[in-house]
């Protein structure tokens, strides 16, 4: 909760400076229990611990990839669970967090879509995932190059109020202290919410899942297009108010023999012409229940070769495929270890 929420929860008789102490302990020093707020008198700590709890997620399972990626299944207060992923690399760490329990957007190539939607996460539950990973791995925004992507379970723009509140908490220099430049939100294309996001003074960077080069193709792969057409999505992207340091990101999941042809690549170039944007290509991360296949590396490279002269185009390296931690694989899979 934000400082004003904390003050309200504690009541009018609670001194303001005490609320500041608690806020600092939770978000900057990342204590896991109220008993750890050592700036408070012991009697007050005991009293508060009996009345309140921090509500941080609890680890239910952890899976470690051969490439160093960690996938965490985190339990919430109502016995539901979400997934959070840490991707360590040389010189930086990336945390991928969820915004909903499950997902209501039925993308045909995504395992998370098979769950459906259970509920939105609160701002505290969104931030709690970050606090959990930072605490577990002793990460600090003061000393570590830390990136945050809202690309886990859920469609962030369908939980926009809580996502924006969580972003304010994440970037508060008196708390966690992340930079807005290091937070990215990915959407399947909720057009009215893209416009609403653009009006927020504190917001993540925007990434749009394109994944198709024609209206018909996208409607088949992403049924959300029946409500918000590709034409409307591109118009919203062109109208989006970018900050001086910002580019739009378009993500494109390549499906073998479906949307990965040279003609698709040329249509993508035409769709995104004259936009301040970059493209991230993602070769499909496979999983049970997904009918599509991963294209060959040569096909991915050929697609990139066509797009790259017109705009920055990168191939996203898959991380954590072996533990179902890669993009589109989060479905709370329980892995069985065989001795």
GROMACS .gro file of C-alpha atoms in nm:
model
  339
    1UNK     CA    1   0.000   0.000   0.000
    2UNK     CA    2   0.106   0.358  -0.057
    3UNK     CA    3   0.197   0.583   0.233
    4UNK     CA    4  -0.147   0.746   0.241
    5UNK     CA    5  -0.311   0.400   0.248
    6UNK     CA    6  -0.082   0.300   0.534
    7UNK     CA    7  -0.170   0.609   0.733
    8UNK     CA    8  -0.540   0.541   0.683
    9UNK     CA    9  -0.505   0.176   0.788
   10UNK     CA   10  -0.314   0.270   1.104
   11UNK     CA   11  -0.572   0.529   1.207
   12UNK     CA   12  -0.566   0.899   1.300
   13UNK     CA   13  -0.398   0.843   1.638
   14UNK     CA   14  -0.089   0.689   1.481
   15UNK     CA   15   0.196   0.944   1.436
   16UNK     CA   16   0.287   1.020   1.075
   17UNK     CA   17   0.656   0.955   1.132
   18UNK     CA   18   0.576   0.602   1.250
   19UNK     CA   19   0.396   0.535   0.920
   20UNK     CA   20   0.707   0.657   0.739
   21UNK     CA   21   0.921   0.416   0.944
   22UNK     CA   22   0.701   0.122   0.849
   23UNK     CA   23   0.692   0.225   0.482
   24UNK     CA   24   1.071   0.253   0.474
   25UNK     CA   25   1.115  -0.084   0.644
   26UNK     CA   26   0.879  -0.269   0.407
   27UNK     CA   27   0.978  -0.115   0.073
   28UNK     CA   28   1.336   0.003   0.114
   29UNK     CA   29   1.473  -0.237   0.375
   30UNK     CA   30   1.234  -0.516   0.272
   31UNK     CA   31   1.150  -0.665   0.610
   32UNK     CA   32   0.928  -0.971   0.584
   33UNK     CA   33   0.755  -0.933   0.922
   34UNK     CA   34   0.637  -0.632   1.121
   35UNK     CA   35   0.853  -0.755   1.407
   36UNK     CA   36   1.148  -0.656   1.186
   37UNK     CA   37   1.057  -0.286   1.191
   38UNK     CA   38   1.324  -0.223   1.452
   39UNK     CA   39   1.270   0.154   1.456
   40UNK     CA   40   0.944   0.096   1.644
   41UNK     CA   41   0.929   0.031   2.018
   42UNK     CA   42   0.909  -0.339   2.100
   43UNK     CA   43   0.563  -0.310   2.256
   44UNK     CA   44   0.431  -0.135   1.945
   45UNK     CA   45   0.587  -0.397   1.719
   46UNK     CA   46   0.413  -0.674   1.912
   47UNK     CA   47   0.083  -0.488   1.906
   48UNK     CA   48   0.103  -0.427   1.533
   49UNK     CA   49   0.210  -0.785   1.459
   50UNK     CA   50  -0.103  -0.906   1.638
   51UNK     CA   51  -0.330  -0.678   1.429
   52UNK     CA   52  -0.166  -0.665   1.087
   53UNK     CA   53   0.040  -0.883   0.855
   54UNK     CA   54   0.243  -0.774   0.554
   55UNK     CA   55   0.074  -1.018   0.319
   56UNK     CA   56   0.385  -1.104   0.119
   57UNK     CA   57   0.347  -1.407  -0.110
   58UNK     CA   58   0.470  -1.740   0.020
   59UNK     CA   59   0.681  -1.973  -0.188
   60UNK     CA   60   0.498  -2.292  -0.288
   61UNK     CA   61   0.753  -2.427  -0.536
   62UNK     CA   62   1.079  -2.327  -0.702
   63UNK     CA   63   1.224  -2.457  -1.028
   64UNK     CA   64   1.579  -2.392  -1.151
   65UNK     CA   65   1.670  -2.393  -1.519
   66UNK     CA   66   1.998  -2.505  -1.668
   67UNK     CA   67   2.045  -2.144  -1.787
   68UNK     CA   68   2.008  -1.999  -1.436
   69UNK     CA   69   1.646  -1.889  -1.467
   70UNK     CA   70   1.432  -1.941  -1.156
   71UNK     CA   71   1.054  -1.996  -1.172
   72UNK     CA   72   0.864  -1.942  -0.850
   73UNK     CA   73   0.511  -2.056  -0.775
   74UNK     CA   74   0.392  -1.809  -0.511
   75UNK     CA   75   0.093  -1.865  -0.284
   76UNK     CA   76  -0.151  -1.585  -0.202
   77UNK     CA   77  -0.369  -1.534   0.105
   78UNK     CA   78  -0.677  -1.689  -0.060
   79UNK     CA   79  -0.490  -2.012  -0.150
   80UNK     CA   80  -0.456  -1.909  -0.514
   81UNK     CA   81  -0.114  -1.886  -0.674
   82UNK     CA   82   0.080  -1.696  -0.939
   83UNK     CA   83   0.414  -1.739  -1.109
   84UNK     CA   84   0.714  -1.509  -1.098
   85UNK     CA   85   1.039  -1.558  -1.290
   86UNK     CA   86   1.392  -1.431  -1.229
   87UNK     CA   87   1.626  -1.423  -1.529
   88UNK     CA   88   1.982  -1.342  -1.420
   89UNK     CA   89   2.234  -1.231  -1.683
   90UNK     CA   90   2.580  -1.081  -1.677
   91UNK     CA   91   2.540  -0.723  -1.561
   92UNK     CA   92   2.165  -0.728  -1.505
   93UNK     CA   93   1.871  -0.920  -1.362
   94UNK     CA   94   1.517  -0.927  -1.501
   95UNK     CA   95   1.210  -1.011  -1.293
   96UNK     CA   96   0.897  -1.118  -1.481
   97UNK     CA   97   0.584  -1.068  -1.271
   98UNK     CA   98   0.214  -1.150  -1.299
   99UNK     CA   99  -0.076  -0.905  -1.288
  100UNK     CA  100  -0.367  -1.151  -1.266
  101UNK     CA  101  -0.431  -1.503  -1.146
  102UNK     CA  102  -0.465  -1.673  -1.482
  103UNK     CA  103  -0.554  -1.473  -1.793
  104UNK     CA  104  -0.879  -1.386  -1.975
  105UNK     CA  105  -0.716  -1.327  -2.315
  106UNK     CA  106  -0.736  -1.650  -2.509
  107UNK     CA  107  -0.419  -1.636  -2.721
  108UNK     CA  108  -0.401  -1.970  -2.902
  109UNK     CA  109  -0.027  -2.017  -2.855
  110UNK     CA  110  -0.004  -1.937  -2.481
  111UNK     CA  111  -0.025  -2.190  -2.198
  112UNK     CA  112  -0.145  -1.928  -1.949
  113UNK     CA  113  -0.460  -1.881  -2.159
  114UNK     CA  114  -0.563  -2.238  -2.075
  115UNK     CA  115  -0.614  -2.134  -1.712
  116UNK     CA  116  -0.877  -1.869  -1.777
  117UNK     CA  117  -0.909  -1.580  -1.533
  118UNK     CA  118  -0.950  -1.637  -1.159
  119UNK     CA  119  -0.907  -1.279  -1.037
  120UNK     CA  120  -0.703  -0.959  -1.054
  121UNK     CA  121  -0.403  -0.914  -0.828
  122UNK     CA  122  -0.396  -0.623  -0.586
  123UNK     CA  123  -0.122  -0.362  -0.613
  124UNK     CA  124   0.033  -0.516  -0.301
  125UNK     CA  125   0.036  -0.863  -0.457
  126UNK     CA  126   0.202  -0.726  -0.770
  127UNK     CA  127   0.471  -0.545  -0.569
  128UNK     CA  128   0.499  -0.840  -0.331
  129UNK     CA  129   0.639  -1.056  -0.611
  130UNK     CA  130   0.919  -0.806  -0.664
  131UNK     CA  131   0.991  -0.781  -0.291
  132UNK     CA  132   1.001  -1.161  -0.268
  133UNK     CA  133   1.257  -1.199  -0.548
  134UNK     CA  134   1.468  -0.906  -0.433
  135UNK     CA  135   1.473  -1.038  -0.078
  136UNK     CA  136   1.544  -1.397  -0.179
  137UNK     CA  137   1.834  -1.302  -0.405
  138UNK     CA  138   1.952  -0.995  -0.211
  139UNK     CA  139   1.899  -0.761  -0.505
  140UNK     CA  140   1.907  -0.385  -0.463
  141UNK     CA  141   1.816  -0.103  -0.700
  142UNK     CA  142   2.109   0.088  -0.553
  143UNK     CA  143   2.372  -0.167  -0.658
  144UNK     CA  144   2.212  -0.396  -0.918
  145UNK     CA  145   2.090  -0.328  -1.270
  146UNK     CA  146   1.736  -0.452  -1.227
  147UNK     CA  147   1.468  -0.471  -1.498
  148UNK     CA  148   1.103  -0.553  -1.441
  149UNK     CA  149   0.863  -0.689  -1.702
  150UNK     CA  150   0.490  -0.728  -1.649
  151UNK     CA  151   0.478  -1.021  -1.888
  152UNK     CA  152   0.384  -1.303  -1.653
  153UNK     CA  153   0.034  -1.437  -1.597
  154UNK     CA  154  -0.249  -1.205  -1.695
  155UNK     CA  155  -0.330  -0.904  -1.913
  156UNK     CA  156  -0.198  -0.599  -1.723
  157UNK     CA  157  -0.427  -0.348  -1.895
  158UNK     CA  158  -0.733  -0.534  -1.767
  159UNK     CA  159  -0.606  -0.465  -1.415
  160UNK     CA  160  -0.478  -0.118  -1.494
  161UNK     CA  161  -0.566   0.063  -1.169
  162UNK     CA  162  -0.370  -0.186  -0.960
  163UNK     CA  163  -0.085  -0.201  -1.213
  164UNK     CA  164  -0.045   0.179  -1.204
  165UNK     CA  165  -0.062   0.189  -0.825
  166UNK     CA  166   0.201  -0.086  -0.811
  167UNK     CA  167   0.419   0.111  -1.053
  168UNK     CA  168   0.406   0.418  -0.829
  169UNK     CA  169   0.518   0.202  -0.538
  170UNK     CA  170   0.796   0.043  -0.741
  171UNK     CA  171   0.944   0.373  -0.861
  172UNK     CA  172   0.910   0.566  -0.535
  173UNK     CA  173   1.266   0.679  -0.446
  174UNK     CA  174   1.172   0.656  -0.078
  175UNK     CA  175   1.091   0.290  -0.128
  176UNK     CA  176   1.200   0.034  -0.387
  177UNK     CA  177   1.339   0.301  -0.619
  178UNK     CA  178   1.314   0.142  -0.964
  179UNK     CA  179   1.330   0.368  -1.270
  180UNK     CA  180   1.027   0.396  -1.499
  181UNK     CA  181   1.275   0.328  -1.779
  182UNK     CA  182   1.333  -0.022  -1.640
  183UNK     CA  183   0.968  -0.132  -1.615
  184UNK     CA  184   0.783  -0.270  -1.918
  185UNK     CA  185   0.419  -0.372  -1.949
  186UNK     CA  186   0.305  -0.610  -2.222
  187UNK     CA  187  -0.049  -0.607  -2.361
  188UNK     CA  188  -0.239  -0.821  -2.607
  189UNK     CA  189  -0.396  -0.499  -2.736
  190UNK     CA  190  -0.675  -0.358  -2.517
  191UNK     CA  191  -0.717  -0.041  -2.723
  192UNK     CA  192  -0.912   0.185  -2.479
  193UNK     CA  193  -0.673   0.095  -2.199
  194UNK     CA  194  -0.370   0.179  -2.412
  195UNK     CA  195  -0.509   0.531  -2.442
  196UNK     CA  196  -0.578   0.539  -2.066
  197UNK     CA  197  -0.225   0.419  -1.988
  198UNK     CA  198  -0.082   0.699  -2.200
  199UNK     CA  199  -0.251   0.959  -1.978
  200UNK     CA  200  -0.082   0.832  -1.661
  201UNK     CA  201   0.211   1.049  -1.544
  202UNK     CA  202   0.387   0.749  -1.387
  203UNK     CA  203   0.369   0.441  -1.603
  204UNK     CA  204   0.573   0.149  -1.740
  205UNK     CA  205   0.702   0.139  -2.094
  206UNK     CA  206   0.457  -0.019  -2.338
  207UNK     CA  207   0.508  -0.343  -2.531
  208UNK     CA  208   0.235  -0.464  -2.767
  209UNK     CA  209   0.195  -0.829  -2.864
  210UNK     CA  210   0.143  -0.814  -3.241
  211UNK     CA  211   0.198  -1.176  -3.347
  212UNK     CA  212   0.031  -1.143  -3.688
  213UNK     CA  213   0.064  -0.941  -4.004
  214UNK     CA  214  -0.301  -0.937  -4.117
  215UNK     CA  215  -0.640  -0.882  -3.953
  216UNK     CA  216  -0.756  -1.235  -4.034
  217UNK     CA  217  -0.440  -1.398  -3.907
  218UNK     CA  218  -0.445  -1.206  -3.581
  219UNK     CA  219  -0.813  -1.281  -3.524
  220UNK     CA  220  -0.735  -1.652  -3.547
  221UNK     CA  221  -0.432  -1.639  -3.318
  222UNK     CA  222  -0.562  -1.375  -3.076
  223UNK     CA  223  -0.943  -1.372  -3.051
  224UNK     CA  224  -0.923  -1.037  -2.865
  225UNK     CA  225  -0.884  -0.890  -3.216
  226UNK     CA  226  -1.254  -0.953  -3.276
  227UNK     CA  227  -1.320  -0.680  -3.020
  228UNK     CA  228  -1.019  -0.454  -3.082
  229UNK     CA  229  -0.915  -0.483  -3.445
  230UNK     CA  230  -0.561  -0.473  -3.575
  231UNK     CA  231  -0.641  -0.146  -3.753
  232UNK     CA  232  -0.759   0.009  -3.424
  233UNK     CA  233  -0.455  -0.127  -3.240
  234UNK     CA  234  -0.210   0.026  -3.487
  235UNK     CA  235  -0.396   0.358  -3.470
  236UNK     CA  236  -0.374   0.354  -3.088
  237UNK     CA  237  -0.004   0.274  -3.109
  238UNK     CA  238   0.060   0.563  -3.347
  239UNK     CA  239  -0.129   0.800  -3.116
  240UNK     CA  240   0.046   0.679  -2.799
  241UNK     CA  241   0.234   0.966  -2.626
  242UNK     CA  242   0.592   0.845  -2.602
  243UNK     CA  243   0.828   1.012  -2.358
  244UNK     CA  244   1.152   1.159  -2.501
  245UNK     CA  245   1.359   0.853  -2.404
  246UNK     CA  246   1.100   0.594  -2.505
  247UNK     CA  247   1.026   0.360  -2.797
  248UNK     CA  248   0.725   0.137  -2.843
  249UNK     CA  249   0.804  -0.234  -2.843
  250UNK     CA  250   0.616  -0.476  -3.065
  251UNK     CA  251   0.646  -0.843  -2.973
  252UNK     CA  252   0.598  -1.104  -3.242
  253UNK     CA  253   0.574  -1.474  -3.156
  254UNK     CA  254   0.681  -1.674  -3.460
  255UNK     CA  255   0.478  -1.989  -3.530
  256UNK     CA  256   0.617  -2.237  -3.780
  257UNK     CA  257   0.436  -2.217  -4.114
  258UNK     CA  258   0.171  -1.982  -3.976
  259UNK     CA  259   0.300  -1.625  -3.938
  260UNK     CA  260   0.672  -1.657  -4.011
  261UNK     CA  261   0.698  -1.614  -4.388
  262UNK     CA  262   0.889  -1.348  -4.578
  263UNK     CA  263   0.553  -1.201  -4.681
  264UNK     CA  264   0.456  -1.173  -4.312
  265UNK     CA  265   0.780  -0.990  -4.239
  266UNK     CA  266   0.720  -0.743  -4.522
  267UNK     CA  267   0.366  -0.679  -4.398
  268UNK     CA  268   0.499  -0.615  -4.046
  269UNK     CA  269   0.736  -0.354  -4.188
  270UNK     CA  270   0.445  -0.186  -4.366
  271UNK     CA  271   0.221  -0.196  -4.057
  272UNK     CA  272   0.484  -0.032  -3.836
  273UNK     CA  273   0.621   0.214  -4.090
  274UNK     CA  274   0.717   0.558  -3.956
  275UNK     CA  275   0.666   0.455  -3.593
  276UNK     CA  276   0.924   0.513  -3.318
  277UNK     CA  277   0.936   0.144  -3.239
  278UNK     CA  278   1.140  -0.174  -3.218
  279UNK     CA  279   1.042  -0.536  -3.276
  280UNK     CA  280   1.122  -0.834  -3.053
  281UNK     CA  281   1.092  -1.168  -3.230
  282UNK     CA  282   1.010  -1.469  -3.012
  283UNK     CA  283   1.029  -1.820  -3.152
  284UNK     CA  284   0.736  -2.010  -3.001
  285UNK     CA  285   0.807  -2.165  -2.662
  286UNK     CA  286   0.623  -2.499  -2.686
  287UNK     CA  287   0.407  -2.664  -2.426
  288UNK     CA  288   0.138  -2.931  -2.377
  289UNK     CA  289  -0.195  -2.835  -2.531
  290UNK     CA  290  -0.041  -2.591  -2.781
  291UNK     CA  291  -0.107  -2.690  -3.143
  292UNK     CA  292   0.171  -2.482  -3.301
  293UNK     CA  293   0.538  -2.555  -3.361
  294UNK     CA  294   0.861  -2.360  -3.315
  295UNK     CA  295   1.018  -2.233  -3.640
  296UNK     CA  296   1.374  -2.321  -3.734
  297UNK     CA  297   1.647  -2.075  -3.640
  298UNK     CA  298   1.710  -2.003  -4.010
  299UNK     CA  299   1.348  -1.894  -4.059
  300UNK     CA  300   1.369  -1.663  -3.756
  301UNK     CA  301   1.688  -1.511  -3.893
  302UNK     CA  302   1.531  -1.461  -4.238
  303UNK     CA  303   1.234  -1.281  -4.079
  304UNK     CA  304   1.468  -1.056  -3.882
  305UNK     CA  305   1.674  -0.980  -4.192
  306UNK     CA  306   1.369  -0.838  -4.367
  307UNK     CA  307   1.248  -0.627  -4.073
  308UNK     CA  308   1.580  -0.496  -3.943
  309UNK     CA  309   1.662  -0.243  -4.220
  310UNK     CA  310   1.340  -0.055  -4.137
  311UNK     CA  311   1.354  -0.057  -3.757
  312UNK     CA  312   1.549  -0.216  -3.469
  313UNK     CA  313   1.462  -0.586  -3.463
  314UNK     CA  314   1.589  -0.832  -3.204
  315UNK     CA  315   1.548  -1.205  -3.146
  316UNK     CA  316   1.462  -1.269  -2.785
  317UNK     CA  317   1.673  -1.546  -2.640
  318UNK     CA  318   1.450  -1.810  -2.475
  319UNK     CA  319   1.509  -1.838  -2.101
  320UNK     CA  320   1.391  -2.122  -1.879
  321UNK     CA  321   1.218  -2.335  -2.143
  322UNK     CA  322   1.320  -2.653  -1.958
  323UNK     CA  323   1.123  -2.546  -1.648
  324UNK     CA  324   0.824  -2.385  -1.829
  325UNK     CA  325   0.943  -2.037  -1.737
  326UNK     CA  326   0.972  -1.890  -2.087
  327UNK     CA  327   0.733  -1.644  -2.253
  328UNK     CA  328   0.389  -1.803  -2.294
  329UNK     CA  329   0.467  -2.106  -2.078
  330UNK     CA  330   0.341  -1.996  -1.736
  331UNK     CA  331   0.062  -2.235  -1.636
  332UNK     CA  332   0.160  -2.337  -1.285
  333UNK     CA  333   0.312  -2.659  -1.419
  334UNK     CA  334   0.429  -2.889  -1.143
  335UNK     CA  335   0.753  -3.051  -1.257
  336UNK     CA  336   0.840  -3.394  -1.135
  337UNK     CA  337   1.206  -3.462  -1.069
  338UNK     CA  338   1.322  -3.810  -1.164
  339UNK     CA  339   1.616  -3.946  -0.969
   0.00000   0.00000   0.00000
